[in-house]
Short mmCIF file of C-alpha atoms in Angstrom, two decimals:
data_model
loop_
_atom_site.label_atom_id
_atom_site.label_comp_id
_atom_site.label_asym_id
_atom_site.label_seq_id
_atom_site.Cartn_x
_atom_site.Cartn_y
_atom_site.Cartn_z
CA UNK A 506 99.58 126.29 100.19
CA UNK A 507 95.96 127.28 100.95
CA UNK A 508 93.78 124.29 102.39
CA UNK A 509 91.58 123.22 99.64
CA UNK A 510 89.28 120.47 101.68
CA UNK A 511 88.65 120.46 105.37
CA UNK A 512 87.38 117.46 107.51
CA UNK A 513 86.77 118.02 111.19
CA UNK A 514 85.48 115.67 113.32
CA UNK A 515 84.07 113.44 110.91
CA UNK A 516 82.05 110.68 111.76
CA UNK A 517 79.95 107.59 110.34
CA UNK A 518 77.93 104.94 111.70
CA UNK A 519 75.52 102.74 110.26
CA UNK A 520 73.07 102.03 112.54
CA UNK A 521 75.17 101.15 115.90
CA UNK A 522 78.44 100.33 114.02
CA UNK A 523 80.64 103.26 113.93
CA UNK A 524 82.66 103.66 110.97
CA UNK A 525 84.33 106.50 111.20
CA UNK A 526 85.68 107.73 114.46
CA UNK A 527 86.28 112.11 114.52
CA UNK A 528 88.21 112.07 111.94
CA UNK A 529 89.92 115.14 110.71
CA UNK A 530 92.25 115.87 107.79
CA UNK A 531 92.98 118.69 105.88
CA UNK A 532 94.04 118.94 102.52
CA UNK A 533 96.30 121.37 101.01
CA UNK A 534 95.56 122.41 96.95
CA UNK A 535 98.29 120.32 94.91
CA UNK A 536 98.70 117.97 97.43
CA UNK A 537 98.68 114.08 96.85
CA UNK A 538 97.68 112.22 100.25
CA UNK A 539 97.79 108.65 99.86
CA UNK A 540 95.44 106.74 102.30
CA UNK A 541 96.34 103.34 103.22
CA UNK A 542 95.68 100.96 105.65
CA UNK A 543 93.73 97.46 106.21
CA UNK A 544 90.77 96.46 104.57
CA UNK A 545 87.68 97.35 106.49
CA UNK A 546 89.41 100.39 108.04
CA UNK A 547 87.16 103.05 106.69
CA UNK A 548 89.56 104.70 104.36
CA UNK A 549 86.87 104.49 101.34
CA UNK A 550 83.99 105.50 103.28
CA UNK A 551 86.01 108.45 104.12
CA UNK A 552 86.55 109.98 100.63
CA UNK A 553 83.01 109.11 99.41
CA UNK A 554 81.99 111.72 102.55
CA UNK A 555 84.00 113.77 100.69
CA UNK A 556 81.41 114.38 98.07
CA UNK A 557 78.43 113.01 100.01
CA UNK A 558 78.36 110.03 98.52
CA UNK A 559 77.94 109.24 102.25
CA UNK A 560 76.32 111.08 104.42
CA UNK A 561 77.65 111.77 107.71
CA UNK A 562 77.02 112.87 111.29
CA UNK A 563 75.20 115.77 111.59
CA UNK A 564 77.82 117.26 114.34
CA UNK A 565 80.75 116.56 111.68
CA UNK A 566 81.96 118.95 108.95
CA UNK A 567 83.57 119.30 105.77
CA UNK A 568 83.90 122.32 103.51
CA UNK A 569 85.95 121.68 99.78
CA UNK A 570 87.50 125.47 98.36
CA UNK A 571 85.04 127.29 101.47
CA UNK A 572 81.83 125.40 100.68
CA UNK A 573 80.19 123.44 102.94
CA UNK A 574 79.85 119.41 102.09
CA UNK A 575 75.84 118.09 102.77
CA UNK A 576 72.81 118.27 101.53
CA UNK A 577 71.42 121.30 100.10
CA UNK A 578 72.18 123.82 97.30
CA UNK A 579 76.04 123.57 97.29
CA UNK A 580 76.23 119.75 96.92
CA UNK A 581 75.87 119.92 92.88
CA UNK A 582 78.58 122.41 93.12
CA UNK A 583 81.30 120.46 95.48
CA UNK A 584 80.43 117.50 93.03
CA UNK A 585 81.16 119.53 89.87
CA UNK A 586 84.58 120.27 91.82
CA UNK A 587 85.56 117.39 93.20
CA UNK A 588 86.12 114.16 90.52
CA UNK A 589 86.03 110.32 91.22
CA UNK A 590 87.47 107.46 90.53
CA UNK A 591 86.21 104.34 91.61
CA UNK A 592 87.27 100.68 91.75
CA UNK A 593 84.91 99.84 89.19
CA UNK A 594 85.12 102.31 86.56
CA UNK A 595 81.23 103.33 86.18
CA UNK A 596 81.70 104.06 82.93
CA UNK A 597 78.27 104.27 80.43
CA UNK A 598 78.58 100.99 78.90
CA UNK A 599 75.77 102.64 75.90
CA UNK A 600 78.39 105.42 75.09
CA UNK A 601 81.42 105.87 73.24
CA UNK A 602 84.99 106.28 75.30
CA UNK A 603 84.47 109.81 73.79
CA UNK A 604 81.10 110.95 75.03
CA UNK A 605 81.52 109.05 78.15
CA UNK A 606 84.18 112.06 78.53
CA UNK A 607 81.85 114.81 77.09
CA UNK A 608 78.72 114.22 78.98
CA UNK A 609 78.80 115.74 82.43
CA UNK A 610 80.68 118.90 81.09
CA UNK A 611 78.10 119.30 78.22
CA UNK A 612 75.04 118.48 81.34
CA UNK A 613 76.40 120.19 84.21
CA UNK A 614 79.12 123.07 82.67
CA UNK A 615 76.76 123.85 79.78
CA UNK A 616 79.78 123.57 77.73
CA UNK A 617 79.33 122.90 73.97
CA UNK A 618 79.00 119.84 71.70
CA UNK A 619 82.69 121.15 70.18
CA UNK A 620 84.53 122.14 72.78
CA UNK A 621 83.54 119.27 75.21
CA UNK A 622 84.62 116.98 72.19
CA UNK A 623 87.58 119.36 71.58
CA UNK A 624 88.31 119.04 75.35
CA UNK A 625 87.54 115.25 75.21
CA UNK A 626 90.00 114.35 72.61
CA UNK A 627 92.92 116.59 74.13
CA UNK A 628 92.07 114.55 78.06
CA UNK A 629 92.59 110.95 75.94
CA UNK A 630 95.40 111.51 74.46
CA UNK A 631 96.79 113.03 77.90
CA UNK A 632 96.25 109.49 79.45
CA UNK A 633 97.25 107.76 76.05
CA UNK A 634 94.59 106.48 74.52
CA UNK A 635 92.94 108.53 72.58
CA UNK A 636 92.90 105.98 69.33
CA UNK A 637 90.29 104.26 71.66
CA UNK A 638 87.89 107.14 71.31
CA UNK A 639 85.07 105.60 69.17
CA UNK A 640 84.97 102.42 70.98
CA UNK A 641 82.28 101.14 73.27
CA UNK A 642 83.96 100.74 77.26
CA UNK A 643 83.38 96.86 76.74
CA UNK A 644 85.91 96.83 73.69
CA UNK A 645 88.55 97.95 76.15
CA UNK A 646 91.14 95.90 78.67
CA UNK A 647 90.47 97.28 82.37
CA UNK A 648 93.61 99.81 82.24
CA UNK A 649 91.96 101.30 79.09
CA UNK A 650 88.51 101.56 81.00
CA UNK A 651 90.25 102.92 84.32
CA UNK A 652 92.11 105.55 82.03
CA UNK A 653 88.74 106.84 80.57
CA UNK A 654 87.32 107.07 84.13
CA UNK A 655 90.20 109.45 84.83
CA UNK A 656 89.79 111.30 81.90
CA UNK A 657 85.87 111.77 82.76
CA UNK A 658 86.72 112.46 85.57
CA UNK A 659 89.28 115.36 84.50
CA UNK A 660 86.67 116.93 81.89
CA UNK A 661 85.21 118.73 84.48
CA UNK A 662 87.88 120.85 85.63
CA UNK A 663 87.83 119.96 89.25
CA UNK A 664 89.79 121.58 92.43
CA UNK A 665 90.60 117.87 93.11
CA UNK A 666 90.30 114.43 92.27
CA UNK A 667 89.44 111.47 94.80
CA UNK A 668 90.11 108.10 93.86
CA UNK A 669 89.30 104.77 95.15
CA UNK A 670 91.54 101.73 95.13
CA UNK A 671 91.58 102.74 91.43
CA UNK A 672 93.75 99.59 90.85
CA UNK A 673 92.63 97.14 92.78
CA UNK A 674 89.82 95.61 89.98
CA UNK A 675 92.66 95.41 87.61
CA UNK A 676 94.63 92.52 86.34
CA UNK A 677 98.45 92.80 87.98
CA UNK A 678 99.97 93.95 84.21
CA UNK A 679 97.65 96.54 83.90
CA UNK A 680 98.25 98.30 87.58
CA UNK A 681 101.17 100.17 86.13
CA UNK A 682 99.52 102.22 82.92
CA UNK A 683 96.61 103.11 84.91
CA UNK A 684 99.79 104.78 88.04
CA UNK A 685 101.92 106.22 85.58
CA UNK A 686 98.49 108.20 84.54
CA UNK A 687 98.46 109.04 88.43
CA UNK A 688 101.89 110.15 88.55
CA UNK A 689 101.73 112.39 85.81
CA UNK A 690 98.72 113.94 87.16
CA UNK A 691 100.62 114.54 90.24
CA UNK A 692 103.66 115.89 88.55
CA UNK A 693 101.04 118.40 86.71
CA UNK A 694 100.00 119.52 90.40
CA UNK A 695 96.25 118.29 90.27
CA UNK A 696 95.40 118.02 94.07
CA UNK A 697 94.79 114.11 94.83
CA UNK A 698 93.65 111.95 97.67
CA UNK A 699 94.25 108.45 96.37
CA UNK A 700 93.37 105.09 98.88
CA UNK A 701 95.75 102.49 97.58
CA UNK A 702 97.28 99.14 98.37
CA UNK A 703 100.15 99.97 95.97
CA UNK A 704 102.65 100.99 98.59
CA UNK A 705 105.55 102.01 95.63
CA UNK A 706 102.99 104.48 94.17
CA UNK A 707 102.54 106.02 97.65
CA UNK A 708 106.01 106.00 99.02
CA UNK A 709 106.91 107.65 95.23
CA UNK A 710 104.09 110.17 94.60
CA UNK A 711 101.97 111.12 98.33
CA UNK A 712 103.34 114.40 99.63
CA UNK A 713 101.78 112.81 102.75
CA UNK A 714 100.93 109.22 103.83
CA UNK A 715 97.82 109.06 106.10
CA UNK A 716 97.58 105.65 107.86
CA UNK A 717 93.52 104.41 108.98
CA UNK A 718 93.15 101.28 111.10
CA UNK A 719 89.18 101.27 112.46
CA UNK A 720 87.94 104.09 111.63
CA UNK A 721 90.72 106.35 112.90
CA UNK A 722 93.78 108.41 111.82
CA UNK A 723 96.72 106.18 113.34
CA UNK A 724 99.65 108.15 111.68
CA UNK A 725 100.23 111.04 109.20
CA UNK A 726 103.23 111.94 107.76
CA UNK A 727 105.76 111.97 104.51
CA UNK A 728 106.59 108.56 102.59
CA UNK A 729 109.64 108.67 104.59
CA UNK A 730 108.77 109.16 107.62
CA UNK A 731 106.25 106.43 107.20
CA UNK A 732 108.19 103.63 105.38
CA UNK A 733 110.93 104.40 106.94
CA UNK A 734 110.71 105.61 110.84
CA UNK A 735 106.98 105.12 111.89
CA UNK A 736 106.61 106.22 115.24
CA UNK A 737 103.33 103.94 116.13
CA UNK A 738 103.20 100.43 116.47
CA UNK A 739 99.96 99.82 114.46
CA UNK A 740 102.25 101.26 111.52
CA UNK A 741 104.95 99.34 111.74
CA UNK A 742 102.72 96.08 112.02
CA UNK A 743 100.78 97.27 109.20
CA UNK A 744 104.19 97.53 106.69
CA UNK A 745 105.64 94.63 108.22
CA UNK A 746 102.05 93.08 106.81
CA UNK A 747 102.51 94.15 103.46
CA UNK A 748 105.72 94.68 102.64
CA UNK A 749 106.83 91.26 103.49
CA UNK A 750 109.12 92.09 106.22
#
């Protein structure tokens, strides 16, 4: 499998507070890497570098399919490939589910009225709910709202999708729609890089499980090896944490 996104050496400060320690991480197409980790341990500031939604250290570098990640005349490009979905959904609360879906293919694809509604239509029923297509986002439970997002996020067509805690704003009963989504995504063999408390969706889905405590990389490796033989103690603590053990 041909690396799809490359991060070497990526760092992040804000002011004196360092972030994001040299980080580096590649990404293979059709992979799913599931990030997880503590809270406060950079794991969303690194996928929002990703797509420059953060800028980083000058002396860092990332490149998504062979272009380069900063500022400049590729960034509308690596945007247009990469898709995100955040904690919050960031839907347009003025537009319909359906052109919520339309609009950036339509503005930055030049694709047609039709076929982005065509296109629209065919992505909602793919995450099941495309009778919700004429509502406004604020008619809809959070799983509904989260599923749009994805589908938005899918209209473009990108080389990979990024998302962000994508559960962790929604009521417990509602986690589950929004992950089977996921999964079937992942089954499909869309490249993702998901952070995530839900440690079932991670040891089921990742291809790889990349542990971050401050800012760093502690441990990489498959569900198994992670869940079940991790080799560093900040791991192990980490489960033990979470998984009740």
């Amino acid at each position: 499998m041909k690396p799809l996104i490359e991060i070497k050496d990526l760092k992040k400060s804000y002011g004196h507070l360092q972030i994001l320690h040299g980080i580096d991480l590649t990404i293979a197409e059709g992979e799913v890497v599931c990030i997880i980790g503590p809270s406060g341990s950079g794991k969303s500031t690194l996928i929002r570098c990703i797509n420059y939604l953060e800028p980083f250290s000058t002396d860092s570098s990332i490149t998504v399919d062979g272009m380069k990640v900063g500022r400049g005349k590729n960034l509308a490009k690596v945007r247009a490939e990469v898709g995100m979905v955040f904690q919050s959904f960031n839907l347009f609360p003025h537009l319909t589910v359906l052109k919520n879906v339309m609009l950036a293919p339509m503005r930055v694809r030049g694709t047609s009225a039709n076929e982005a509604a065509r296109k629209a239509h065919e992505l909602l029923a793919r995450v099941g709910i495309s009778e919700q297509a004429d509502k406004y986002p604020g008619n809809l439970s959070g799983g509904q709202q989260q599923r749009v997002a994805i589908a938005r996020a899918l209209a473009m067509e990108p080389k990979a999708l990024l998302f962000d805690e994508p559960t962790s704003a929604l009521d417990p009963e509602m986690v589950g729609e929004v992950l089977d989504v996921m999964k079937n995504l992942a089954d499909a063999g869309v490249t993702m890089i998901v952070v995530t408390h839900e440690m079932g969706f991670a040891r089921q889905v990742a291809d790889r499980v990349v542990l971050m405590d401050s800012g760093r990389i502690i441990e990489t490796g498959t569900p198994t090896q992670i869940f079940d033989n991790p080799k560093e103690e900040r791991t192990k603590s980490f489960l033990r944490a979470v998984l009740n053990h």
